[in-house]
Coordinates of C-alpha atoms in Angstrom, one line a residue:
M11 CA -163.3 -49.7 -43.3
A12 CA -165.4 -52.5 -44.9
M13 CA -168.6 -50.1 -44.5
L14 CA -167.0 -47.3 -46.2
L15 CA -165.3 -49.2 -49.4
R16 CA -168.7 -51.0 -49.5
A17 CA -170.6 -46.7 -48.5
R18 CA -168.3 -45.4 -51.2
C19 CA -168.9 -48.5 -53.9
F20 CA -172.6 -46.7 -53.4
H21 CA -172.0 -43.5 -54.2
R22 CA -169.6 -43.6 -57.0
L23 CA -172.6 -46.5 -58.9
A24 CA -175.6 -44.3 -58.1
I25 CA -174.5 -40.3 -57.1
P26 CA -175.4 -38.3 -59.8
D27 CA -172.9 -36.4 -62.2
P28 CA -174.5 -32.2 -61.7
R29 CA -173.6 -31.6 -64.7
R30 CA -176.5 -33.9 -66.0
I31 CA -179.2 -31.1 -64.8
L32 CA -177.8 -29.2 -67.9
Y33 CA -179.7 -30.9 -70.6
K34 CA -183.0 -29.4 -71.3
D35 CA -184.4 -31.9 -73.7
Y36 CA -185.0 -34.9 -73.2
R37 CA -185.0 -36.4 -77.0
T38 CA -181.3 -34.9 -76.8
A39 CA -178.6 -37.8 -77.5
I40 CA -175.9 -36.5 -75.3
P41 CA -175.7 -38.7 -73.0
Q42 CA -176.2 -37.7 -68.7
N43 CA -173.9 -39.4 -66.7
F44 CA -170.4 -39.9 -69.2
S45 CA -169.2 -37.1 -71.3
N46 CA -168.2 -39.6 -74.4
Y47 CA -166.9 -43.1 -75.0
E48 CA -163.3 -42.2 -74.4
S49 CA -164.5 -40.8 -70.7
M50 CA -166.5 -43.6 -70.1
K51 CA -164.3 -46.5 -71.3
H52 CA -161.1 -44.9 -69.0
D53 CA -163.1 -43.8 -66.3
F54 CA -164.5 -46.7 -65.8
K55 CA -163.8 -49.0 -61.6
I56 CA -165.3 -51.1 -60.1
E57 CA -164.4 -51.3 -56.2
I58 CA -166.1 -54.7 -54.7
P59 CA -165.6 -55.5 -51.4
E60 CA -165.4 -58.6 -49.6
Y61 CA -168.7 -58.1 -47.9
F62 CA -171.7 -56.7 -50.6
N63 CA -175.5 -57.6 -50.8
F64 CA -177.3 -55.0 -53.4
A65 CA -180.7 -54.6 -51.0
K66 CA -178.0 -54.2 -48.4
D67 CA -175.8 -51.8 -49.9
V68 CA -178.0 -50.1 -53.0
L69 CA -181.9 -50.9 -52.2
D70 CA -181.6 -49.5 -48.3
Q71 CA -179.1 -46.8 -49.3
W72 CA -181.4 -45.7 -51.4
T73 CA -184.0 -45.5 -49.2
N74 CA -181.9 -43.6 -46.2
T75 CA -181.7 -41.1 -48.6
E76 CA -185.6 -40.5 -50.1
K77 CA -186.3 -40.1 -46.3
T78 CA -184.3 -37.5 -45.7
G79 CA -185.3 -35.7 -48.9
K80 CA -182.7 -35.9 -51.1
R81 CA -184.4 -38.1 -54.2
L82 CA -187.0 -37.7 -56.1
S83 CA -190.4 -38.6 -55.7
N84 CA -190.2 -40.1 -58.3
P85 CA -191.9 -44.6 -57.3
A86 CA -189.4 -46.9 -57.1
F87 CA -191.8 -49.4 -58.5
W88 CA -194.9 -48.3 -60.8
W89 CA -197.0 -52.1 -62.1
V90 CA -200.0 -51.6 -63.6
D91 CA -202.7 -54.1 -65.2
G92 CA -204.4 -52.7 -67.9
N93 CA -207.4 -52.6 -66.8
G94 CA -207.0 -49.9 -64.5
K95 CA -205.2 -51.2 -61.0
E96 CA -202.0 -49.8 -59.8
V97 CA -199.3 -50.2 -57.3
R98 CA -197.1 -47.7 -56.8
W99 CA -194.3 -48.0 -54.1
S100 CA -191.4 -46.3 -52.7
F101 CA -188.0 -47.4 -51.6
E102 CA -189.0 -47.5 -48.1
E103 CA -192.3 -49.7 -49.4
L104 CA -190.4 -51.5 -51.3
G105 CA -187.7 -52.1 -48.4
S106 CA -190.6 -53.3 -45.4
L107 CA -192.3 -56.2 -48.1
S108 CA -189.2 -57.9 -49.1
R109 CA -188.6 -57.6 -45.8
K110 CA -192.2 -59.4 -45.1
F111 CA -191.5 -61.9 -47.8
A112 CA -187.9 -62.6 -46.5
N113 CA -189.9 -63.8 -43.1
I114 CA -192.0 -65.8 -44.9
L115 CA -188.7 -67.7 -47.0
T116 CA -186.8 -68.8 -43.5
E117 CA -189.5 -68.2 -40.8
A118 CA -192.3 -70.6 -42.6
C119 CA -190.6 -72.2 -45.0
S120 CA -187.7 -72.5 -43.4
L121 CA -185.1 -71.9 -45.7
Q122 CA -181.2 -71.2 -44.8
R123 CA -178.8 -68.9 -47.1
G124 CA -178.0 -71.1 -49.6
D125 CA -180.9 -72.6 -50.4
R126 CA -181.8 -73.0 -53.5
V127 CA -186.2 -71.1 -54.9
M128 CA -187.0 -71.5 -57.8
V129 CA -189.7 -68.7 -59.0
I130 CA -191.5 -69.0 -61.6
L131 CA -193.8 -66.3 -62.0
P132 CA -195.9 -63.5 -65.0
K133 CA -194.9 -60.1 -64.2
I134 CA -196.9 -59.8 -60.9
P135 CA -195.0 -57.7 -58.2
E136 CA -194.8 -60.3 -56.4
W137 CA -191.9 -61.3 -58.4
W138 CA -189.7 -57.9 -57.9
L139 CA -190.8 -59.1 -54.0
A140 CA -189.3 -62.7 -54.5
N141 CA -185.7 -61.2 -56.2
V142 CA -185.0 -58.9 -53.8
A143 CA -186.1 -61.5 -50.5
C144 CA -183.9 -64.0 -51.4
L145 CA -181.2 -61.1 -51.5
R146 CA -181.6 -60.3 -47.7
T147 CA -182.2 -64.3 -47.1
G148 CA -178.9 -64.5 -48.7
T149 CA -181.0 -67.4 -50.9
V150 CA -180.5 -68.6 -54.1
L151 CA -183.3 -67.2 -57.1
I152 CA -183.8 -68.7 -59.7
P153 CA -186.6 -67.5 -62.0
G154 CA -188.2 -69.4 -64.7
T155 CA -190.7 -67.7 -67.4
T156 CA -194.0 -68.8 -67.8
Q157 CA -194.3 -71.3 -70.1
L158 CA -192.3 -74.1 -69.2
T159 CA -194.5 -77.5 -69.1
Q160 CA -194.3 -80.0 -66.5
K161 CA -191.2 -81.8 -67.8
D162 CA -189.4 -78.7 -67.6
I163 CA -190.4 -77.5 -64.0
L164 CA -188.9 -81.2 -63.0
Y165 CA -185.6 -80.8 -64.8
R166 CA -184.9 -77.7 -62.7
L167 CA -186.1 -78.3 -59.8
Q168 CA -184.2 -81.7 -60.6
S169 CA -180.8 -80.1 -61.8
S170 CA -181.1 -77.0 -59.3
K171 CA -181.4 -79.5 -56.3
S172 CA -184.6 -76.2 -55.0
K173 CA -185.4 -76.5 -52.0
C174 CA -189.3 -74.2 -52.4
I175 CA -191.2 -72.8 -55.4
I176 CA -193.2 -70.1 -56.2
T177 CA -195.9 -69.8 -58.7
D178 CA -199.4 -69.0 -58.9
D179 CA -202.4 -70.9 -60.1
T180 CA -201.5 -71.3 -63.2
L181 CA -198.4 -73.7 -62.7
A182 CA -199.4 -75.2 -59.1
P183 CA -201.5 -78.5 -61.2
A184 CA -197.9 -79.3 -62.7
V185 CA -195.4 -78.3 -60.0
D186 CA -197.9 -80.8 -57.8
I187 CA -197.7 -84.2 -60.1
V188 CA -193.6 -83.2 -60.4
A189 CA -193.3 -82.3 -55.9
A190 CA -193.1 -86.7 -55.7
K191 CA -189.7 -86.7 -57.5
C192 CA -187.9 -83.6 -56.0
E193 CA -186.6 -85.0 -53.0
N194 CA -185.1 -81.4 -52.0
L195 CA -188.4 -80.1 -52.5
H196 CA -189.8 -78.9 -49.4
S197 CA -191.8 -75.4 -49.5
K198 CA -194.2 -74.3 -51.4
L199 CA -195.2 -70.9 -51.7
I200 CA -198.8 -69.3 -53.9
V201 CA -199.7 -66.3 -55.5
S202 CA -203.7 -66.7 -55.6
Q203 CA -206.5 -65.0 -53.7
H204 CA -206.9 -69.2 -53.0
S205 CA -205.7 -71.2 -50.9
R206 CA -204.4 -74.2 -52.2
E207 CA -203.1 -77.2 -49.9
G208 CA -199.8 -77.9 -49.6
W209 CA -199.2 -74.4 -50.2
G210 CA -198.0 -71.9 -48.3
N211 CA -200.6 -68.7 -49.5
L212 CA -198.1 -66.0 -50.2
K213 CA -200.8 -63.0 -50.0
E214 CA -202.9 -64.0 -46.6
M215 CA -199.3 -65.0 -45.2
M216 CA -197.3 -61.2 -46.2
K217 CA -200.5 -59.7 -44.5
Y218 CA -199.4 -61.1 -40.5
A219 CA -195.3 -61.1 -41.4
S220 CA -193.3 -59.3 -39.0
D221 CA -191.1 -56.3 -41.4
S222 CA -188.5 -56.4 -39.3
H223 CA -186.1 -58.1 -40.5
T224 CA -181.8 -57.8 -40.0
C225 CA -180.4 -58.7 -44.2
V226 CA -177.4 -61.7 -44.2
D227 CA -174.2 -60.7 -44.9
T228 CA -173.4 -61.9 -48.4
K229 CA -169.7 -62.1 -49.3
H230 CA -168.8 -60.7 -52.9
N231 CA -168.6 -63.6 -55.0
E232 CA -171.8 -66.4 -53.1
L233 CA -174.0 -67.7 -55.0
M234 CA -177.0 -65.8 -55.7
A235 CA -178.8 -66.2 -58.5
I236 CA -178.6 -69.3 -61.0
Y237 CA -180.5 -68.2 -65.1
F238 CA -181.5 -71.4 -66.6
T239 CA -180.5 -71.3 -70.3
S240 CA -182.4 -71.3 -73.4
G241 CA -181.5 -74.8 -74.9
T242 CA -179.9 -73.9 -77.3
T243 CA -177.9 -76.8 -78.2
G244 CA -178.3 -79.5 -75.6
P245 CA -181.1 -78.8 -72.8
P246 CA -180.8 -76.1 -70.5
K247 CA -177.9 -75.2 -68.9
M248 CA -177.4 -73.2 -65.1
I249 CA -175.4 -69.9 -65.2
G250 CA -174.3 -68.7 -61.3
H251 CA -174.5 -64.8 -60.7
T252 CA -172.6 -63.4 -57.8
H253 CA -174.0 -60.9 -55.5
S254 CA -171.6 -59.0 -57.3
S255 CA -171.1 -60.1 -61.1
F256 CA -175.1 -59.2 -61.9
G257 CA -175.5 -56.0 -58.2
L258 CA -172.0 -54.6 -59.5
G259 CA -172.2 -55.7 -63.1
L260 CA -174.8 -54.1 -63.5
S261 CA -174.1 -50.8 -62.6
V262 CA -172.1 -51.4 -66.3
N263 CA -175.3 -50.8 -68.2
G264 CA -178.3 -48.7 -65.8
R265 CA -174.8 -45.5 -65.9
F266 CA -174.6 -45.8 -69.2
W267 CA -176.1 -48.2 -71.9
L268 CA -179.4 -47.5 -70.5
D269 CA -178.1 -43.4 -68.8
L270 CA -180.1 -44.4 -66.1
I271 CA -180.9 -41.1 -62.8
A272 CA -183.0 -41.2 -60.6
S273 CA -185.7 -39.2 -61.8
D274 CA -186.2 -41.5 -64.7
V275 CA -188.8 -44.2 -65.5
M276 CA -187.1 -47.0 -66.8
W277 CA -190.4 -50.1 -69.0
N278 CA -188.2 -53.1 -70.3
T279 CA -190.8 -55.4 -71.6
S280 CA -188.5 -59.3 -70.9
D281 CA -190.2 -62.1 -69.2
T282 CA -188.9 -62.8 -65.8
G283 CA -187.8 -65.5 -66.5
W284 CA -184.4 -64.7 -68.7
A285 CA -181.8 -62.9 -66.8
K286 CA -182.7 -59.6 -69.4
S287 CA -184.9 -59.0 -66.9
A288 CA -182.9 -59.6 -63.9
W289 CA -180.7 -56.4 -65.9
S290 CA -183.4 -53.8 -66.5
S291 CA -186.0 -55.2 -64.3
V292 CA -183.9 -54.7 -61.4
F293 CA -180.3 -54.4 -60.5
S294 CA -179.5 -51.9 -63.2
P295 CA -182.3 -49.4 -63.1
W296 CA -182.1 -49.8 -59.2
T297 CA -178.6 -49.5 -59.1
Q298 CA -178.9 -45.2 -60.2
G299 CA -182.5 -45.2 -58.5
A300 CA -184.6 -45.2 -61.2
C301 CA -188.1 -46.3 -60.7
V302 CA -188.8 -49.7 -62.4
F303 CA -192.2 -49.9 -64.8
A304 CA -193.8 -53.1 -65.3
H305 CA -197.3 -53.5 -66.9
Y306 CA -198.7 -56.6 -66.2
L307 CA -199.7 -57.8 -70.3
P308 CA -200.1 -61.8 -70.2
R309 CA -199.7 -61.8 -74.4
F310 CA -197.4 -59.5 -76.7
D311 CA -199.4 -56.8 -78.0
S312 CA -198.2 -54.0 -79.9
T313 CA -201.3 -51.8 -79.2
S314 CA -201.4 -51.4 -75.9
I315 CA -197.4 -51.2 -76.0
L316 CA -197.6 -48.0 -77.5
Q317 CA -201.1 -47.2 -75.6
T318 CA -198.2 -46.9 -71.8
L319 CA -195.4 -45.5 -73.4
S320 CA -198.2 -42.8 -74.6
K321 CA -200.1 -42.3 -71.0
F322 CA -197.4 -43.0 -68.5
P323 CA -194.1 -40.9 -67.6
I324 CA -191.9 -43.7 -68.7
T325 CA -188.6 -42.2 -70.2
V326 CA -186.0 -45.2 -70.8
F327 CA -188.4 -48.4 -73.0
C328 CA -185.8 -51.4 -73.6
S329 CA -187.5 -54.5 -76.0
A330 CA -187.0 -57.5 -78.9
P331 CA -186.4 -56.3 -81.9
T332 CA -188.9 -58.8 -83.0
A333 CA -190.9 -56.7 -81.1
Y334 CA -190.0 -53.4 -82.4
R335 CA -191.1 -54.3 -85.8
M336 CA -194.6 -55.2 -84.9
L337 CA -194.5 -51.5 -83.2
I338 CA -193.2 -49.9 -86.2
Q339 CA -196.1 -51.2 -87.6
N340 CA -198.4 -49.1 -86.6
D341 CA -199.4 -45.7 -87.4
I342 CA -197.4 -43.9 -84.3
T343 CA -197.1 -40.7 -85.5
R344 CA -201.0 -40.0 -85.9
S345 CA -202.4 -41.9 -83.3
Y346 CA -199.5 -41.9 -80.6
K347 CA -197.4 -39.0 -78.8
F348 CA -194.7 -39.7 -76.6
N349 CA -194.5 -36.6 -74.5
S350 CA -191.4 -38.7 -72.3
L351 CA -190.0 -41.0 -74.0
K352 CA -186.2 -40.3 -74.5
H353 CA -184.2 -44.0 -74.5
C354 CA -184.9 -47.2 -76.4
V355 CA -182.7 -49.3 -76.2
S356 CA -183.0 -52.9 -78.1
A357 CA -181.1 -56.3 -77.0
G358 CA -181.8 -60.2 -77.5
E359 CA -181.2 -60.6 -81.6
P360 CA -179.7 -57.9 -83.9
I361 CA -181.9 -55.4 -84.4
N362 CA -182.9 -54.9 -88.5
P363 CA -181.4 -51.8 -90.1
E364 CA -184.8 -50.6 -91.7
V365 CA -186.3 -50.8 -88.8
M366 CA -183.9 -48.7 -86.9
E367 CA -184.6 -46.3 -89.5
Q368 CA -188.9 -46.5 -89.5
W369 CA -189.0 -45.8 -85.1
K370 CA -186.4 -42.9 -86.2
K371 CA -189.1 -41.9 -88.2
K372 CA -192.2 -42.4 -86.7
T373 CA -190.8 -41.5 -82.9
G374 CA -187.4 -39.6 -83.8
L375 CA -185.7 -41.6 -81.1
D376 CA -182.8 -44.2 -82.3
I377 CA -182.5 -47.8 -80.9
Y378 CA -178.9 -47.8 -79.2
E379 CA -178.5 -51.8 -78.8
G380 CA -176.7 -53.9 -76.6
Y381 CA -175.4 -57.3 -76.4
G382 CA -174.1 -60.1 -73.2
Q383 CA -175.4 -63.4 -72.3
T384 CA -177.0 -65.2 -69.7
E385 CA -173.2 -64.9 -68.7
T386 CA -172.5 -61.9 -68.5
V387 CA -173.6 -58.1 -68.2
L388 CA -173.2 -55.7 -71.2
I389 CA -170.8 -56.3 -73.6
C390 CA -170.6 -54.3 -75.8
G391 CA -173.3 -51.8 -77.5
N392 CA -174.0 -48.5 -79.2
F393 CA -173.9 -45.7 -76.4
K394 CA -175.5 -41.9 -76.9
G395 CA -173.8 -40.0 -78.0
M396 CA -171.4 -42.6 -81.0
K397 CA -172.9 -42.3 -84.8
I398 CA -175.1 -45.5 -84.8
K399 CA -173.4 -48.1 -88.0
P400 CA -176.2 -50.0 -88.9
G401 CA -175.8 -53.3 -88.3
S402 CA -173.3 -53.1 -85.3
M403 CA -173.7 -53.4 -81.7
G404 CA -171.3 -51.2 -80.7
K405 CA -168.3 -50.9 -80.0
P406 CA -167.0 -53.0 -75.5
S407 CA -168.3 -51.8 -72.5
P408 CA -166.9 -50.6 -69.9
A409 CA -166.1 -53.8 -67.8
F410 CA -164.7 -55.8 -70.6
N411 CA -161.8 -55.7 -74.4
V412 CA -163.8 -57.0 -76.8
E413 CA -161.4 -58.8 -80.0
V414 CA -162.9 -59.9 -82.7
C415 CA -161.0 -63.2 -84.1
M416 CA -161.0 -65.2 -87.0
S417 CA -160.4 -68.8 -87.0
P418 CA -157.7 -70.1 -89.6
S419 CA -159.1 -71.8 -92.3
R420 CA -159.7 -75.1 -93.3
G421 CA -159.6 -76.0 -97.1
H422 CA -161.6 -74.0 -99.1
H423 CA -163.4 -72.9 -96.5
T424 CA -163.3 -70.5 -93.6
H425 CA -165.5 -70.0 -90.6
P426 CA -167.1 -66.2 -89.3
P427 CA -165.6 -64.6 -86.5
S428 CA -166.0 -65.1 -83.4
L429 CA -166.0 -62.6 -80.1
D430 CA -162.8 -63.6 -77.1
V431 CA -164.3 -61.9 -74.6
K432 CA -161.8 -60.7 -71.9
H433 CA -163.1 -59.3 -68.5
L434 CA -161.5 -56.1 -67.5
K435 CA -162.1 -54.3 -64.4
F436 CA -163.7 -57.2 -62.2

């Protein structure tokens, strides 16, 4: 019965609606996964099984679909470095490599289910493998941005009680300086072409690791990952997510806001240290069986972004309003042609209506804004088929009831409205 529920869960999350093939014009605003907002809101439902693990119940199911020829030959993961180097993995290859990584965590690092693993890596393939390996082993992933300082790393290691850290040559020296102050830390893995004393070299270890690994059977409400907030007020806070809160909850993002299907190629430019990467670079696209595209850019460069959108068959693009503002400064109309791009979204801060207008003028595409928090999935959004109102973050996602509550006035002063978010169907 439990296995049947888990299989049905995968079916409801990702199996394409046959009506989607009728939409020929890739620039149309007609959604691929729902008829209209009202039907989406009314029909939305997620069945939550007692046991759920995204690696086993979603990724491995896409591998099975791939093997039977029921999924197009679209890669599951596609990485480029801007200098001609590319990595393409099918779901089967992603599974094999992540099982190797999982064995390294449990054998070489002696990590147990529930142990915490801090991962501070740039946009390199190993970051995605670390995400999936932690899922397979039941260890708790703790991502960190590569902009962290020595002080930041110490704070996060001590606060989270991490037993393992995975990073690269850039931050390894800072880790070595603070490691003695972190009593729980006992394993260090480095992604490097060179060896480093006291560290396991992940690239070398992957060559010899077995790809035979049995995924742990995690409960749906078991802790899966911890994300640190940006620390807008006070020090950064730890936000926990369970195997279902992101593994199932982000189906809202993938199916409705991003409107993804298995033939799509999704590019999200978010930093790997933030929850937005989990949103749009891991769970949302892979729930739908879409390809995750990644570009290793040490720093934001508008010319490289536009060239990439022109060169590769990216169909869905997600970036911050600040990035769009920089992109429209270029002569897009004359210099670039986005033959595949059909859907653009933005989150992280309010987007200027003028930016939306200029992007639409230069590309023919709207920008669909979404709103969420580190603690949640998508709360509000502009969805395909809706009329976009400048300055509005859209309507509630199907997973939430959202009310705008006015605080009572005090004297002659009034307080701005606040969002009262009530979980609806989880």
